[in-house]
Amino acid sequence: MTIQTIKDQDDLEQHINALTAIEPKFAPVYEQVGVPSLRRNTGGFEQLMRAIVGQQLSVAAAASIWQRLQNAGLTSPQAIIEVSDEHLRTQGLSKQKLRYVRSLAAHDIDFMALETMTDEQVIKELTVVTGIGRWTAEMYLLFSLGRADVLAVDDLALKVAAMNVLRLDERPTPKQLHLLTEQWSPHRSAASLLLWAYYGLQRNKVAVPV
């Protein structure tokens, strides 16, 4: 089993070139946005916990709560297991988020083992945790594990950007987007990064997965 990853910006550029050969409509997008940042992170428990904390919050609100949790030393599985619900709530966690982070801590994920799993195996492993859906698992695959063939069809920005790039009459459904992008494999992570950058450019703001 070969697991394809994007290791650096040069590697990403090669994937983009291969992608544009398959789908020439990406060529003008590439000309406009260049080689996007990989935005890689180190992954692990903290990364997933931070993703959970930030769900359905503004960037500023999520950052504020995360800073409070860090200051309180509450970003490790053991700390979450040992702390009281009341203390977690005082750091800004809602009752629902509290349940999610406790589920993450309780599942004791072997993050090193994820590196040798297939994409679907990683998604299956992560979505067992309450509060982690397929989209969050796909973001982990792309930004933490550097997988080369990830396109989150439920992502709003990707759907909007794909509609514009492919000149569709309306925003595609997740199923439609999946079918439309199958031929882009194994370069769909490059497509995702280009589409996010293009979405951001069109709206004159920093592109982030939404």
PDB file of C-alpha atoms in Angstrom:
ATOM      1  CA  MET A   1       0.000   0.000   0.000  1.00  0.00           C
ATOM      2  CA  THR A   2       1.431   3.363  -1.074  1.00  0.00           C
ATOM      3  CA  ILE A   3       0.289   6.457   0.811  1.00  0.00           C
ATOM      4  CA  GLN A   4       0.806   9.608  -1.212  1.00  0.00           C
ATOM      5  CA  THR A   5       1.649  12.797   0.650  1.00  0.00           C
ATOM      6  CA  ILE A   6       2.593  16.344  -0.293  1.00  0.00           C
ATOM      7  CA  LYS A   7       5.883  17.025   1.466  1.00  0.00           C
ATOM      8  CA  ASP A   8       6.647  20.656   0.589  1.00  0.00           C
ATOM      9  CA  GLN A   9       5.811  23.548  -1.731  1.00  0.00           C
ATOM     10  CA  ASP A  10       7.833  22.059  -4.601  1.00  0.00           C
ATOM     11  CA  ASP A  11       5.908  18.818  -4.250  1.00  0.00           C
ATOM     12  CA  LEU A  12       2.643  20.781  -4.253  1.00  0.00           C
ATOM     13  CA  GLU A  13       3.694  22.576  -7.441  1.00  0.00           C
ATOM     14  CA  GLN A  14       4.239  19.221  -9.152  1.00  0.00           C
ATOM     15  CA  HIS A  15       0.762  18.105  -8.114  1.00  0.00           C
ATOM     16  CA  ILE A  16      -0.703  21.368  -9.422  1.00  0.00           C
ATOM     17  CA  ASN A  17       1.001  20.894 -12.785  1.00  0.00           C
ATOM     18  CA  ALA A  18      -0.354  17.355 -13.009  1.00  0.00           C
ATOM     19  CA  LEU A  19      -3.803  18.594 -12.015  1.00  0.00           C
ATOM     20  CA  THR A  20      -3.886  21.334 -14.662  1.00  0.00           C
ATOM     21  CA  ALA A  21      -2.951  18.743 -17.286  1.00  0.00           C
ATOM     22  CA  ILE A  22      -6.065  16.796 -16.272  1.00  0.00           C
ATOM     23  CA  GLU A  23      -8.298  19.844 -15.797  1.00  0.00           C
ATOM     24  CA  PRO A  24      -7.089  22.851 -17.860  1.00  0.00           C
ATOM     25  CA  LYS A  25      -9.664  25.120 -16.181  1.00  0.00           C
ATOM     26  CA  PHE A  26      -7.265  25.246 -13.225  1.00  0.00           C
ATOM     27  CA  ALA A  27      -4.580  26.955 -15.330  1.00  0.00           C
ATOM     28  CA  PRO A  28      -6.006  30.515 -14.975  1.00  0.00           C
ATOM     29  CA  VAL A  29      -6.661  29.878 -11.280  1.00  0.00           C
ATOM     30  CA  TYR A  30      -3.023  28.866 -10.811  1.00  0.00           C
ATOM     31  CA  GLU A  31      -1.891  31.980 -12.672  1.00  0.00           C
ATOM     32  CA  GLN A  32      -3.880  34.143 -10.267  1.00  0.00           C
ATOM     33  CA  VAL A  33      -3.144  32.502  -6.909  1.00  0.00           C
ATOM     34  CA  GLY A  34       0.240  30.862  -7.479  1.00  0.00           C
ATOM     35  CA  VAL A  35       1.323  27.962  -5.276  1.00  0.00           C
ATOM     36  CA  PRO A  36      -0.837  28.113  -2.120  1.00  0.00           C
ATOM     37  CA  SER A  37       0.583  27.580   1.342  1.00  0.00           C
ATOM     38  CA  LEU A  38       0.372  24.004   2.601  1.00  0.00           C
ATOM     39  CA  ARG A  39      -0.601  25.324   6.054  1.00  0.00           C
ATOM     40  CA  ARG A  40       0.707  22.132   7.638  1.00  0.00           C
ATOM     41  CA  ASN A  41       0.329  21.568  11.364  1.00  0.00           C
ATOM     42  CA  THR A  42       1.801  18.969  13.689  1.00  0.00           C
ATOM     43  CA  GLY A  43      -1.463  17.145  14.306  1.00  0.00           C
ATOM     44  CA  GLY A  44      -2.113  15.012  17.372  1.00  0.00           C
ATOM     45  CA  PHE A  45      -4.563  15.447  20.234  1.00  0.00           C
ATOM     46  CA  GLU A  46      -4.179  19.211  20.539  1.00  0.00           C
ATOM     47  CA  GLN A  47      -4.930  19.799  16.869  1.00  0.00           C
ATOM     48  CA  LEU A  48      -8.157  17.813  16.994  1.00  0.00           C
ATOM     49  CA  MET A  49      -9.190  19.357  20.282  1.00  0.00           C
ATOM     50  CA  ARG A  50      -8.604  22.817  18.861  1.00  0.00           C
ATOM     51  CA  ALA A  51     -10.726  21.913  15.826  1.00  0.00           C
ATOM     52  CA  ILE A  52     -13.543  20.815  18.117  1.00  0.00           C
ATOM     53  CA  VAL A  53     -13.294  23.943  20.250  1.00  0.00           C
ATOM     54  CA  GLY A  54     -13.486  26.133  17.153  1.00  0.00           C
ATOM     55  CA  GLN A  55     -16.574  24.531  15.637  1.00  0.00           C
ATOM     56  CA  GLN A  56     -19.333  27.068  14.843  1.00  0.00           C
ATOM     57  CA  LEU A  57     -17.382  29.927  16.431  1.00  0.00           C
ATOM     58  CA  SER A  58     -15.735  32.985  14.948  1.00  0.00           C
ATOM     59  CA  VAL A  59     -11.966  32.833  14.560  1.00  0.00           C
ATOM     60  CA  ALA A  60     -11.549  35.397  17.349  1.00  0.00           C
ATOM     61  CA  ALA A  61     -13.860  33.600  19.789  1.00  0.00           C
ATOM     62  CA  ALA A  62     -12.241  30.232  19.119  1.00  0.00           C
ATOM     63  CA  ALA A  63      -8.745  31.689  19.595  1.00  0.00           C
ATOM     64  CA  SER A  64      -9.772  33.304  22.874  1.00  0.00           C
ATOM     65  CA  ILE A  65     -11.166  30.079  24.324  1.00  0.00           C
ATOM     66  CA  TRP A  66      -8.182  28.074  23.123  1.00  0.00           C
ATOM     67  CA  GLN A  67      -5.789  30.544  24.759  1.00  0.00           C
ATOM     68  CA  ARG A  68      -7.644  30.186  28.047  1.00  0.00           C
ATOM     69  CA  LEU A  69      -7.458  26.402  27.817  1.00  0.00           C
ATOM     70  CA  GLN A  70      -3.735  26.582  27.074  1.00  0.00           C
ATOM     71  CA  ASN A  71      -3.126  28.973  29.979  1.00  0.00           C
ATOM     72  CA  ALA A  72      -4.985  26.579  32.262  1.00  0.00           C
ATOM     73  CA  GLY A  73      -2.959  23.590  31.017  1.00  0.00           C
ATOM     74  CA  LEU A  74      -6.051  21.871  29.665  1.00  0.00           C
ATOM     75  CA  THR A  75      -4.965  20.722  26.201  1.00  0.00           C
ATOM     76  CA  SER A  76      -3.823  17.153  26.901  1.00  0.00           C
ATOM     77  CA  PRO A  77      -5.892  13.952  27.222  1.00  0.00           C
ATOM     78  CA  GLN A  78      -4.870  13.415  30.846  1.00  0.00           C
ATOM     79  CA  ALA A  79      -5.737  16.976  31.833  1.00  0.00           C
ATOM     80  CA  ILE A  80      -9.184  16.666  30.242  1.00  0.00           C
ATOM     81  CA  ILE A  81      -9.828  13.343  31.966  1.00  0.00           C
ATOM     82  CA  GLU A  82      -8.862  14.706  35.383  1.00  0.00           C
ATOM     83  CA  VAL A  83     -10.515  18.161  35.312  1.00  0.00           C
ATOM     84  CA  SER A  84     -14.081  18.826  36.429  1.00  0.00           C
ATOM     85  CA  ASP A  85     -16.867  19.807  34.059  1.00  0.00           C
ATOM     86  CA  GLU A  86     -17.314  23.041  35.971  1.00  0.00           C
ATOM     87  CA  HIS A  87     -13.695  24.056  35.475  1.00  0.00           C
ATOM     88  CA  LEU A  88     -13.877  23.347  31.731  1.00  0.00           C
ATOM     89  CA  ARG A  89     -17.019  25.441  31.470  1.00  0.00           C
ATOM     90  CA  THR A  90     -15.267  28.368  33.155  1.00  0.00           C
ATOM     91  CA  GLN A  91     -12.723  28.300  30.298  1.00  0.00           C
ATOM     92  CA  GLY A  92     -15.532  28.882  27.800  1.00  0.00           C
ATOM     93  CA  LEU A  93     -16.550  25.397  26.722  1.00  0.00           C
ATOM     94  CA  SER A  94     -20.245  24.805  26.159  1.00  0.00           C
ATOM     95  CA  LYS A  95     -21.944  21.682  27.495  1.00  0.00           C
ATOM     96  CA  GLN A  96     -21.816  20.196  23.994  1.00  0.00           C
ATOM     97  CA  LYS A  97     -18.125  21.007  23.426  1.00  0.00           C
ATOM     98  CA  LEU A  98     -17.332  19.616  26.852  1.00  0.00           C
ATOM     99  CA  ARG A  99     -18.895  16.301  25.808  1.00  0.00           C
ATOM    100  CA  TYR A 100     -16.910  16.333  22.582  1.00  0.00           C
ATOM    101  CA  VAL A 101     -13.489  16.950  24.153  1.00  0.00           C
ATOM    102  CA  ARG A 102     -14.156  14.277  26.776  1.00  0.00           C
ATOM    103  CA  SER A 103     -15.008  11.832  23.984  1.00  0.00           C
ATOM    104  CA  LEU A 104     -11.744  12.713  22.232  1.00  0.00           C
ATOM    105  CA  ALA A 105      -9.736  12.151  25.413  1.00  0.00           C
ATOM    106  CA  ALA A 106     -11.527   8.876  26.164  1.00  0.00           C
ATOM    107  CA  HIS A 107     -10.832   7.359  22.747  1.00  0.00           C
ATOM    108  CA  ASP A 108      -7.049   7.505  23.263  1.00  0.00           C
ATOM    109  CA  ILE A 109      -6.253   7.694  19.548  1.00  0.00           C
ATOM    110  CA  ASP A 110      -2.891   6.317  18.429  1.00  0.00           C
ATOM    111  CA  PHE A 111      -1.846   9.305  16.328  1.00  0.00           C
ATOM    112  CA  MET A 112       1.370   7.670  15.130  1.00  0.00           C
ATOM    113  CA  ALA A 113      -0.646   4.762  13.751  1.00  0.00           C
ATOM    114  CA  LEU A 114      -2.755   7.146  11.664  1.00  0.00           C
ATOM    115  CA  GLU A 115       0.292   7.914   9.531  1.00  0.00           C
ATOM    116  CA  THR A 116       0.290   4.408   8.042  1.00  0.00           C
ATOM    117  CA  MET A 117      -3.486   4.081   7.584  1.00  0.00           C
ATOM    118  CA  THR A 118      -5.344   4.729   4.341  1.00  0.00           C
ATOM    119  CA  ASP A 119      -7.397   7.910   4.105  1.00  0.00           C
ATOM    120  CA  GLU A 120     -10.657   6.060   4.699  1.00  0.00           C
ATOM    121  CA  GLN A 121      -9.193   4.170   7.660  1.00  0.00           C
ATOM    122  CA  VAL A 122      -8.135   7.490   9.228  1.00  0.00           C
ATOM    123  CA  ILE A 123     -11.602   8.935   8.669  1.00  0.00           C
ATOM    124  CA  LYS A 124     -13.200   5.861  10.239  1.00  0.00           C
ATOM    125  CA  GLU A 125     -10.847   6.054  13.234  1.00  0.00           C
ATOM    126  CA  LEU A 126     -11.430   9.758  13.891  1.00  0.00           C
ATOM    127  CA  THR A 127     -15.179   9.905  13.324  1.00  0.00           C
ATOM    128  CA  VAL A 128     -15.745   7.416  16.130  1.00  0.00           C
ATOM    129  CA  VAL A 129     -15.155  10.418  18.411  1.00  0.00           C
ATOM    130  CA  THR A 130     -18.324  12.321  19.262  1.00  0.00           C
ATOM    131  CA  GLY A 131     -18.105  15.750  17.645  1.00  0.00           C
ATOM    132  CA  ILE A 132     -15.734  14.768  14.833  1.00  0.00           C
ATOM    133  CA  GLY A 133     -17.409  14.402  11.456  1.00  0.00           C
ATOM    134  CA  ARG A 134     -16.018  13.535   8.066  1.00  0.00           C
ATOM    135  CA  TRP A 135     -15.104  17.165   7.273  1.00  0.00           C
ATOM    136  CA  THR A 136     -12.929  17.511  10.392  1.00  0.00           C
ATOM    137  CA  ALA A 137     -11.283  14.160   9.644  1.00  0.00           C
ATOM    138  CA  GLU A 138     -10.567  15.280   6.086  1.00  0.00           C
ATOM    139  CA  MET A 139      -8.981  18.495   7.364  1.00  0.00           C
ATOM    140  CA  TYR A 140      -6.747  16.348   9.584  1.00  0.00           C
ATOM    141  CA  LEU A 141      -5.781  14.201   6.588  1.00  0.00           C
ATOM    142  CA  LEU A 142      -4.862  17.250   4.533  1.00  0.00           C
ATOM    143  CA  PHE A 143      -3.268  19.633   7.008  1.00  0.00           C
ATOM    144  CA  SER A 144      -1.862  17.264   9.664  1.00  0.00           C
ATOM    145  CA  LEU A 145      -0.960  14.161   7.653  1.00  0.00           C
ATOM    146  CA  GLY A 146      -0.272  15.920   4.353  1.00  0.00           C
ATOM    147  CA  ARG A 147      -2.295  13.469   2.274  1.00  0.00           C
ATOM    148  CA  ALA A 148      -2.270  14.204  -1.451  1.00  0.00           C
ATOM    149  CA  ASP A 149      -5.794  13.264  -2.541  1.00  0.00           C
ATOM    150  CA  VAL A 150      -8.278  14.973  -0.217  1.00  0.00           C
ATOM    151  CA  LEU A 151     -11.224  17.075  -1.349  1.00  0.00           C
ATOM    152  CA  ALA A 152     -13.939  17.734   1.228  1.00  0.00           C
ATOM    153  CA  VAL A 153     -17.133  17.794  -0.827  1.00  0.00           C
ATOM    154  CA  ASP A 154     -19.135  19.215   2.107  1.00  0.00           C
ATOM    155  CA  ASP A 155     -16.952  22.319   2.345  1.00  0.00           C
ATOM    156  CA  LEU A 156     -18.885  25.456   1.393  1.00  0.00           C
ATOM    157  CA  ALA A 157     -15.910  27.375  -0.006  1.00  0.00           C
ATOM    158  CA  LEU A 158     -14.862  24.443  -2.183  1.00  0.00           C
ATOM    159  CA  LYS A 159     -18.365  24.099  -3.595  1.00  0.00           C
ATOM    160  CA  VAL A 160     -18.609  27.809  -4.416  1.00  0.00           C
ATOM    161  CA  ALA A 161     -15.135  27.965  -5.956  1.00  0.00           C
ATOM    162  CA  ALA A 162     -15.680  24.770  -7.953  1.00  0.00           C
ATOM    163  CA  MET A 163     -18.936  26.206  -9.321  1.00  0.00           C
ATOM    164  CA  ASN A 164     -17.028  29.238 -10.614  1.00  0.00           C
ATOM    165  CA  VAL A 165     -13.964  27.396 -11.900  1.00  0.00           C
ATOM    166  CA  LEU A 166     -15.976  24.702 -13.676  1.00  0.00           C
ATOM    167  CA  ARG A 167     -18.534  27.271 -14.876  1.00  0.00           C
ATOM    168  CA  LEU A 168     -21.506  25.457 -13.416  1.00  0.00           C
ATOM    169  CA  ASP A 169     -24.950  27.051 -13.350  1.00  0.00           C
ATOM    170  CA  GLU A 170     -25.398  26.402  -9.631  1.00  0.00           C
ATOM    171  CA  ARG A 171     -23.502  25.273  -6.585  1.00  0.00           C
ATOM    172  CA  PRO A 172     -22.891  21.499  -6.792  1.00  0.00           C
ATOM    173  CA  THR A 173     -24.206  19.130  -4.150  1.00  0.00           C
ATOM    174  CA  PRO A 174     -21.604  17.053  -2.306  1.00  0.00           C
ATOM    175  CA  LYS A 175     -22.509  14.046  -4.464  1.00  0.00           C
ATOM    176  CA  GLN A 176     -22.193  16.078  -7.661  1.00  0.00           C
ATOM    177  CA  LEU A 177     -18.873  17.550  -6.556  1.00  0.00           C
ATOM    178  CA  HIS A 178     -17.562  14.085  -5.753  1.00  0.00           C
ATOM    179  CA  LEU A 179     -18.471  12.840  -9.234  1.00  0.00           C
ATOM    180  CA  LEU A 180     -17.095  15.953 -10.948  1.00  0.00           C
ATOM    181  CA  THR A 181     -13.732  15.689  -9.209  1.00  0.00           C
ATOM    182  CA  GLU A 182     -13.056  11.949  -9.342  1.00  0.00           C
ATOM    183  CA  GLN A 183     -10.886  12.421 -12.425  1.00  0.00           C
ATOM    184  CA  TRP A 184      -8.654  14.833 -10.492  1.00  0.00           C
ATOM    185  CA  SER A 185      -7.321  11.975  -8.364  1.00  0.00           C
ATOM    186  CA  PRO A 186      -4.612  11.597  -7.079  1.00  0.00           C
ATOM    187  CA  HIS A 187      -4.159  15.384  -6.983  1.00  0.00           C
ATOM    188  CA  ARG A 188      -7.318  16.487  -5.184  1.00  0.00           C
ATOM    189  CA  SER A 189      -5.466  18.071  -2.256  1.00  0.00           C
ATOM    190  CA  ALA A 190      -3.784  20.419  -4.718  1.00  0.00           C
ATOM    191  CA  ALA A 191      -7.244  21.158  -6.129  1.00  0.00           C
ATOM    192  CA  SER A 192      -8.566  21.889  -2.639  1.00  0.00           C
ATOM    193  CA  LEU A 193      -5.762  24.319  -1.865  1.00  0.00           C
ATOM    194  CA  LEU A 194      -6.174  26.095  -5.205  1.00  0.00           C
ATOM    195  CA  LEU A 195      -9.951  26.348  -4.782  1.00  0.00           C
ATOM    196  CA  TRP A 196      -9.667  27.750  -1.241  1.00  0.00           C
ATOM    197  CA  ALA A 197      -7.115  30.297  -2.423  1.00  0.00           C
ATOM    198  CA  TYR A 198      -9.335  31.234  -5.373  1.00  0.00           C
ATOM    199  CA  TYR A 199     -12.366  31.554  -3.088  1.00  0.00           C
ATOM    200  CA  GLY A 200     -10.390  33.890  -0.852  1.00  0.00           C
ATOM    201  CA  LEU A 201      -9.132  35.919  -3.800  1.00  0.00           C
ATOM    202  CA  GLN A 202     -12.652  36.363  -5.130  1.00  0.00           C
ATOM    203  CA  ARG A 203     -13.760  37.676  -1.748  1.00  0.00           C
ATOM    204  CA  ASN A 204     -10.589  39.649  -1.038  1.00  0.00           C
ATOM    205  CA  LYS A 205      -9.824  37.796   2.160  1.00  0.00           C
ATOM    206  CA  VAL A 206      -7.600  35.058   3.524  1.00  0.00           C
ATOM    207  CA  ALA A 207      -8.916  31.701   2.365  1.00  0.00           C
ATOM    208  CA  VAL A 208      -9.860  29.273   5.106  1.00  0.00           C
ATOM    209  CA  PRO A 209     -11.813  26.016   4.953  1.00  0.00           C
ATOM    210  CA  VAL A 210     -15.478  26.676   5.859  1.00  0.00           C
TER     211      VAL A 210
END
